[in-house]
Amino acid sequence: MAPTPADLRALTRARDLMDRRYVEPLDVPAIAASVHMSAGHFHRSFREAFGETPYAYLMTRRIERAMMLLRTGTSVTDACFAVGCTSLGSFSSSFTRLVGATPSAYRAAAEAGDHDWLKALPGCVAKTVSRPMRSQPAVRPPGPA
Amino acid sequence: MKIQNTFLTVDDHDKALAFYVDLLGFTTTNDVAYGGFRWVSIASPEDLGTNVVLINVGGGPDTSEADREALAALLAKGMLPGLVLSTGDVDADFARLEAAGCDVIQEPVTQHWGRDCAFRDPAGNMVRLNQHV
């Protein structure tokens, strides 16, 4: 059965909470309870609504924040811990899988000015357009590849 | 030339007015109901000529049921375009809206141009509050 608008509104509320508290470890039962859903129902309906499991969504959010930190000169290690990841190895492999470049290569490209086009956008727009997507590589600036 | 009307989809006008008029302080400049649909215009008391018209999902009767369901889902998921407002005191507004139980998207943050925060309106639209220094 398709989720009702009220279900989707509750799932959006839960996703906003995850967006705000991305640094904290993910507590799916607590988030599900905050919108009055069982953990299992929350997990299934979240994936149906947003195309990712809650945990995958959290990692996408963390990598998106890490990309922002790397663009502004934060070191790879500091960016990893600042977004709530506790293992540099798994952070780097998640980052590389999502972004298509290692964290250090992404940071070096930012230093070389490859991401300067994002500076022309308001932060909330830059956040949306630079967010990596699981189905395709992260957005590239306009122009030849 | 100036902007006179722009449109924002809501699922419940009374809840929307509690948010936009009672909490944010906008003025209702028009309120029309016809055939199960309603169009309520709101404007800043500082600029009554620039209105946001709160419309039902799909706007009017000529929207198909399938399109209406699709729009209702997008609205609830926060994927329809919202509003960016300019205010004199982001922190005071944030405290008031949070205390009223509004859904927070982002706590006040200092930006290079000032300070901002963001909420969802009762329907799910993002409403961002900017304070320029």
CSV table of C-alpha atoms in Angstrom, one decimal:
chain,number,residue,atom,x,y,z
A,1,MET,CA,0.0,0.0,0.0
A,2,ALA,CA,1.4,3.4,-0.9
A,3,PRO,CA,2.3,5.6,2.0
A,4,THR,CA,-0.3,8.4,2.8
A,5,PRO,CA,0.7,12.1,2.8
A,6,ALA,CA,0.6,12.0,6.6
A,7,ASP,CA,3.0,9.0,6.6
A,8,LEU,CA,5.3,10.9,4.2
A,9,ARG,CA,5.1,14.1,6.3
A,10,ALA,CA,6.2,12.0,9.4
A,11,LEU,CA,9.0,10.4,7.4
A,12,THR,CA,10.2,13.9,6.3
A,13,ARG,CA,10.2,15.0,9.9
A,14,ALA,CA,12.4,12.0,10.8
A,15,ARG,CA,14.7,12.8,7.9
A,16,ASP,CA,15.0,16.4,9.0
A,17,LEU,CA,16.0,15.1,12.4
A,18,MET,CA,18.7,12.9,10.9
A,19,ASP,CA,19.9,15.9,8.9
A,20,ARG,CA,20.3,17.9,12.0
A,21,ARG,CA,21.9,15.2,14.2
A,22,TYR,CA,24.1,13.5,11.5
A,23,VAL,CA,27.1,13.7,13.9
A,24,GLU,CA,25.4,11.4,16.4
A,25,PRO,CA,25.3,7.6,16.0
A,26,LEU,CA,22.1,6.6,14.2
A,27,ASP,CA,19.4,5.3,16.6
A,28,VAL,CA,16.7,4.0,14.2
A,29,PRO,CA,14.3,2.8,17.0
A,30,ALA,CA,14.5,6.3,18.6
A,31,ILE,CA,13.9,8.1,15.4
A,32,ALA,CA,11.1,5.8,14.4
A,33,ALA,CA,9.5,6.3,17.9
A,34,SER,CA,9.7,10.0,17.5
A,35,VAL,CA,7.3,9.8,14.5
A,36,HIS,CA,5.2,7.0,16.1
A,37,MET,CA,6.4,4.1,13.9
A,38,SER,CA,7.9,0.8,14.6
A,39,ALA,CA,11.5,0.5,13.6
A,40,GLY,CA,10.7,-2.1,10.9
A,41,HIS,CA,7.9,-0.1,9.4
A,42,PHE,CA,10.0,3.1,9.5
A,43,HIS,CA,13.0,1.4,7.8
A,44,ARG,CA,10.8,0.0,5.0
A,45,SER,CA,8.7,3.1,4.4
A,46,PHE,CA,11.7,5.4,4.6
A,47,ARG,CA,13.4,3.4,1.8
A,48,GLU,CA,10.2,3.5,-0.3
A,49,ALA,CA,9.8,7.2,0.2
A,50,PHE,CA,13.4,8.4,-0.3
A,51,GLY,CA,15.1,5.6,-2.2
A,52,GLU,CA,17.7,4.9,0.5
A,53,THR,CA,17.6,3.1,3.8
A,54,PRO,CA,17.9,5.4,6.9
A,55,TYR,CA,21.5,4.3,7.4
A,56,ALA,CA,22.4,4.9,3.8
A,57,TYR,CA,20.8,8.3,4.0
A,58,LEU,CA,22.8,9.2,7.1
A,59,MET,CA,26.0,8.2,5.3
A,60,THR,CA,25.1,10.3,2.3
A,61,ARG,CA,24.4,13.3,4.6
A,62,ARG,CA,27.8,12.8,6.4
A,63,ILE,CA,29.7,12.5,3.1
A,64,GLU,CA,27.9,15.7,1.8
A,65,ARG,CA,29.0,17.6,4.9
A,66,ALA,CA,32.5,16.1,4.6
A,67,MET,CA,32.7,17.4,1.0
A,68,MET,CA,31.8,20.8,2.3
A,69,LEU,CA,34.5,20.7,4.9
A,70,LEU,CA,37.1,19.4,2.5
A,71,ARG,CA,36.2,22.2,0.0
A,72,THR,CA,37.0,24.7,2.8
A,73,GLY,CA,40.4,23.3,3.6
A,74,THR,CA,39.7,20.9,6.5
A,75,SER,CA,42.0,17.9,6.6
A,76,VAL,CA,40.7,14.4,5.7
A,77,THR,CA,41.1,13.1,9.2
A,78,ASP,CA,39.4,16.1,10.8
A,79,ALA,CA,36.5,16.0,8.3
A,80,CYS,CA,36.0,12.3,9.0
A,81,PHE,CA,35.6,12.7,12.7
A,82,ALA,CA,33.7,16.0,12.4
A,83,VAL,CA,30.8,14.3,10.5
A,84,GLY,CA,30.5,11.5,13.0
A,85,CYS,CA,32.5,8.8,11.3
A,86,THR,CA,34.8,6.8,13.7
A,87,SER,CA,36.9,4.9,11.2
A,88,LEU,CA,39.0,6.7,8.7
A,89,GLY,CA,39.2,3.6,6.5
A,90,SER,CA,35.4,3.1,6.2
A,91,PHE,CA,34.9,6.8,5.8
A,92,SER,CA,37.4,6.9,2.9
A,93,SER,CA,35.8,3.9,1.1
A,94,SER,CA,32.2,5.3,1.6
A,95,PHE,CA,33.4,8.7,0.3
A,96,THR,CA,35.2,7.2,-2.7
A,97,ARG,CA,32.2,5.0,-3.6
A,98,LEU,CA,29.7,7.9,-3.5
A,99,VAL,CA,31.8,10.8,-4.8
A,100,GLY,CA,34.0,8.9,-7.4
A,101,ALA,CA,37.2,10.4,-5.9
A,102,THR,CA,39.1,9.8,-2.7
A,103,PRO,CA,38.7,12.4,0.0
A,104,SER,CA,42.3,13.6,-0.5
A,105,ALA,CA,41.8,13.8,-4.3
A,106,TYR,CA,38.6,15.7,-3.8
A,107,ARG,CA,40.3,18.1,-1.3
A,108,ALA,CA,43.2,18.7,-3.8
A,109,ALA,CA,40.7,19.4,-6.6
A,110,ALA,CA,39.0,22.0,-4.4
A,111,GLU,CA,42.4,23.6,-3.7
A,112,ALA,CA,43.0,23.8,-7.4
A,113,GLY,CA,39.7,25.6,-7.8
A,114,ASP,CA,37.6,22.8,-9.4
A,115,HIS,CA,34.6,23.4,-7.1
A,116,ASP,CA,34.7,27.2,-7.1
A,117,TRP,CA,31.4,27.3,-9.0
A,118,LEU,CA,29.6,26.2,-5.8
A,119,LYS,CA,30.7,29.4,-4.1
A,120,ALA,CA,28.3,31.4,-6.3
A,121,LEU,CA,25.4,29.5,-4.8
A,122,PRO,CA,23.7,30.1,-1.4
A,123,GLY,CA,24.7,27.5,1.1
A,124,CYS,CA,21.3,25.7,1.2
A,125,VAL,CA,21.4,25.4,-2.6
A,126,ALA,CA,25.0,24.3,-2.7
A,127,LYS,CA,24.2,21.6,-0.2
A,128,THR,CA,21.4,20.2,-2.4
A,129,VAL,CA,23.2,20.3,-5.7
A,130,SER,CA,26.5,19.0,-4.3
A,131,ARG,CA,25.0,16.1,-2.4
A,132,PRO,CA,26.3,12.8,-3.8
A,133,MET,CA,23.7,10.4,-5.2
A,134,ARG,CA,23.9,6.6,-5.1
A,135,SER,CA,22.5,6.1,-8.5
A,136,GLN,CA,24.9,8.3,-10.3
A,137,PRO,CA,28.1,10.2,-9.7
A,138,ALA,CA,28.1,13.5,-7.8
A,139,VAL,CA,27.1,16.5,-9.9
A,140,ARG,CA,29.8,18.0,-12.0
A,141,PRO,CA,30.2,21.6,-13.0
A,142,PRO,CA,28.7,22.6,-16.4
A,143,GLY,CA,31.1,22.2,-19.3
A,144,PRO,CA,33.2,19.5,-20.9
A,145,ALA,CA,34.1,16.6,-18.5
B,1,MET,CA,7.5,46.2,-12.5
B,2,LYS,CA,7.2,44.2,-9.3
B,3,ILE,CA,6.0,40.8,-8.1
B,4,GLN,CA,2.3,40.9,-7.1
B,5,ASN,CA,1.3,37.2,-6.5
B,6,THR,CA,3.3,34.0,-6.1
B,7,PHE,CA,1.9,30.7,-5.1
B,8,LEU,CA,2.5,28.2,-2.3
B,9,THR,CA,0.8,24.8,-2.0
B,10,VAL,CA,-0.6,23.9,1.4
B,11,ASP,CA,-2.7,20.9,2.6
B,12,ASP,CA,-4.7,22.7,5.3
B,13,HIS,CA,-5.3,26.4,5.1
B,14,ASP,CA,-6.2,26.8,8.8
B,15,LYS,CA,-3.0,25.2,9.9
B,16,ALA,CA,-1.1,27.3,7.4
B,17,LEU,CA,-2.7,30.5,8.7
B,18,ALA,CA,-1.8,29.6,12.3
B,19,PHE,CA,1.8,29.4,11.1
B,20,TYR,CA,2.1,32.3,8.6
B,21,VAL,CA,-0.3,34.8,10.3
B,22,ASP,CA,-0.3,33.9,14.0
B,23,LEU,CA,3.3,32.9,14.4
B,24,LEU,CA,5.2,34.7,11.6
B,25,GLY,CA,3.0,37.9,11.6
B,26,PHE,CA,1.9,38.1,8.0
B,27,THR,CA,-1.4,39.8,7.1
B,28,THR,CA,-4.2,38.1,5.3
B,29,THR,CA,-5.0,40.3,2.3
B,30,ASN,CA,-7.6,38.0,0.6
B,31,ASP,CA,-9.5,34.9,1.5
B,32,VAL,CA,-11.7,33.2,-1.2
B,33,ALA,CA,-13.4,29.8,-1.0
B,34,TYR,CA,-15.3,28.2,-3.9
B,35,GLY,CA,-16.3,24.6,-4.6
B,36,GLY,CA,-14.1,23.0,-2.0
B,37,PHE,CA,-11.1,25.1,-2.9
B,38,ARG,CA,-9.6,28.1,-1.1
B,39,TRP,CA,-7.2,30.8,-2.0
B,40,VAL,CA,-5.8,32.8,0.9
B,41,SER,CA,-3.4,35.7,0.1
B,42,ILE,CA,-0.8,36.7,2.8
B,43,ALA,CA,1.6,39.6,2.7
B,44,SER,CA,4.1,41.3,5.0
B,45,PRO,CA,2.6,44.2,6.8
B,46,GLU,CA,5.6,46.1,5.5
B,47,ASP,CA,4.7,45.4,1.9
B,48,LEU,CA,1.0,44.6,1.3
B,49,GLY,CA,1.5,44.6,-2.5
B,50,THR,CA,3.6,41.5,-2.6
B,51,ASN,CA,1.4,38.5,-1.9
B,52,VAL,CA,1.9,34.8,-1.4
B,53,VAL,CA,-1.3,32.9,-2.4
B,54,LEU,CA,-1.8,29.8,-0.3
B,55,ILE,CA,-3.4,27.3,-2.7
B,56,ASN,CA,-4.9,23.7,-2.3
B,57,VAL,CA,-2.9,20.8,-3.6
B,58,GLY,CA,-3.3,21.0,-7.4
B,59,GLY,CA,-4.7,24.5,-7.2
B,60,GLY,CA,-8.2,24.0,-8.6
B,61,PRO,CA,-10.7,21.4,-10.0
B,62,ASP,CA,-9.0,20.9,-13.3
B,63,THR,CA,-6.1,18.9,-11.8
B,64,SER,CA,-6.4,15.1,-12.3
B,65,GLU,CA,-6.7,12.9,-9.3
B,66,ALA,CA,-3.4,11.2,-10.2
B,67,ASP,CA,-1.6,14.6,-10.4
B,68,ARG,CA,-3.1,15.7,-7.2
B,69,GLU,CA,-1.9,12.6,-5.4
B,70,ALA,CA,1.6,13.1,-6.8
B,71,LEU,CA,1.7,16.7,-5.7
B,72,ALA,CA,0.4,15.8,-2.2
B,73,ALA,CA,3.2,13.2,-1.9
B,74,LEU,CA,5.8,15.7,-3.0
B,75,LEU,CA,4.5,18.4,-0.7
B,76,ALA,CA,4.6,16.0,2.3
B,77,LYS,CA,8.2,15.0,1.4
B,78,GLY,CA,9.2,18.7,1.3
B,79,MET,CA,10.0,18.6,-2.4
B,80,LEU,CA,7.9,21.5,-3.6
B,81,PRO,CA,9.5,25.0,-3.6
B,82,GLY,CA,9.2,26.9,-0.3
B,83,LEU,CA,10.0,30.4,0.8
B,84,VAL,CA,13.0,32.4,2.0
B,85,LEU,CA,12.0,35.2,4.3
B,86,SER,CA,14.1,38.2,5.5
B,87,THR,CA,13.9,39.1,9.2
B,88,GLY,CA,15.5,41.4,11.7
B,89,ASP,CA,16.2,38.9,14.4
B,90,VAL,CA,16.7,35.2,13.4
B,91,ASP,CA,17.4,34.1,17.0
B,92,ALA,CA,14.3,35.6,18.5
B,93,ASP,CA,12.1,34.1,15.6
B,94,PHE,CA,13.8,30.7,16.0
B,95,ALA,CA,13.1,30.6,19.8
B,96,ARG,CA,9.5,31.6,19.2
B,97,LEU,CA,8.8,29.1,16.5
B,98,GLU,CA,10.6,26.3,18.2
B,99,ALA,CA,8.7,26.9,21.4
B,100,ALA,CA,5.5,26.7,19.4
B,101,GLY,CA,6.4,23.2,18.3
B,102,CYS,CA,7.3,24.0,14.6
B,103,ASP,CA,9.4,21.4,12.8
B,104,VAL,CA,13.1,22.6,12.8
B,105,ILE,CA,15.2,22.0,9.7
B,106,GLN,CA,18.2,24.0,10.9
B,107,GLU,CA,19.2,25.8,14.0
B,108,PRO,CA,20.5,29.4,13.6
B,109,VAL,CA,23.9,29.4,12.0
B,110,THR,CA,26.2,32.3,11.2
B,111,GLN,CA,26.9,32.7,7.5
B,112,HIS,CA,29.4,35.0,5.9
B,113,TRP,CA,26.5,37.4,5.1
B,114,GLY,CA,24.6,37.2,8.4
B,115,ARG,CA,22.6,34.5,10.1
B,116,ASP,CA,19.9,32.0,9.1
B,117,CYS,CA,17.7,29.1,10.2
B,118,ALA,CA,15.0,27.0,8.6
B,119,PHE,CA,11.7,25.4,9.5
B,120,ARG,CA,9.0,23.4,7.8
B,121,ASP,CA,5.6,24.9,7.6
B,122,PRO,CA,2.7,22.6,8.7
B,123,ALA,CA,2.4,21.2,5.1
B,124,GLY,CA,6.1,20.4,4.7
B,125,ASN,CA,7.3,23.4,2.7
B,126,MET,CA,10.8,24.7,3.7
B,127,VAL,CA,10.7,28.2,5.1
B,128,ARG,CA,14.1,29.7,5.5
B,129,LEU,CA,14.7,32.8,7.7
B,130,ASN,CA,17.6,35.0,6.7
B,131,GLN,CA,19.0,38.0,8.7
B,132,HIS,CA,21.5,40.1,6.8
B,133,VAL,CA,24.0,42.1,8.7
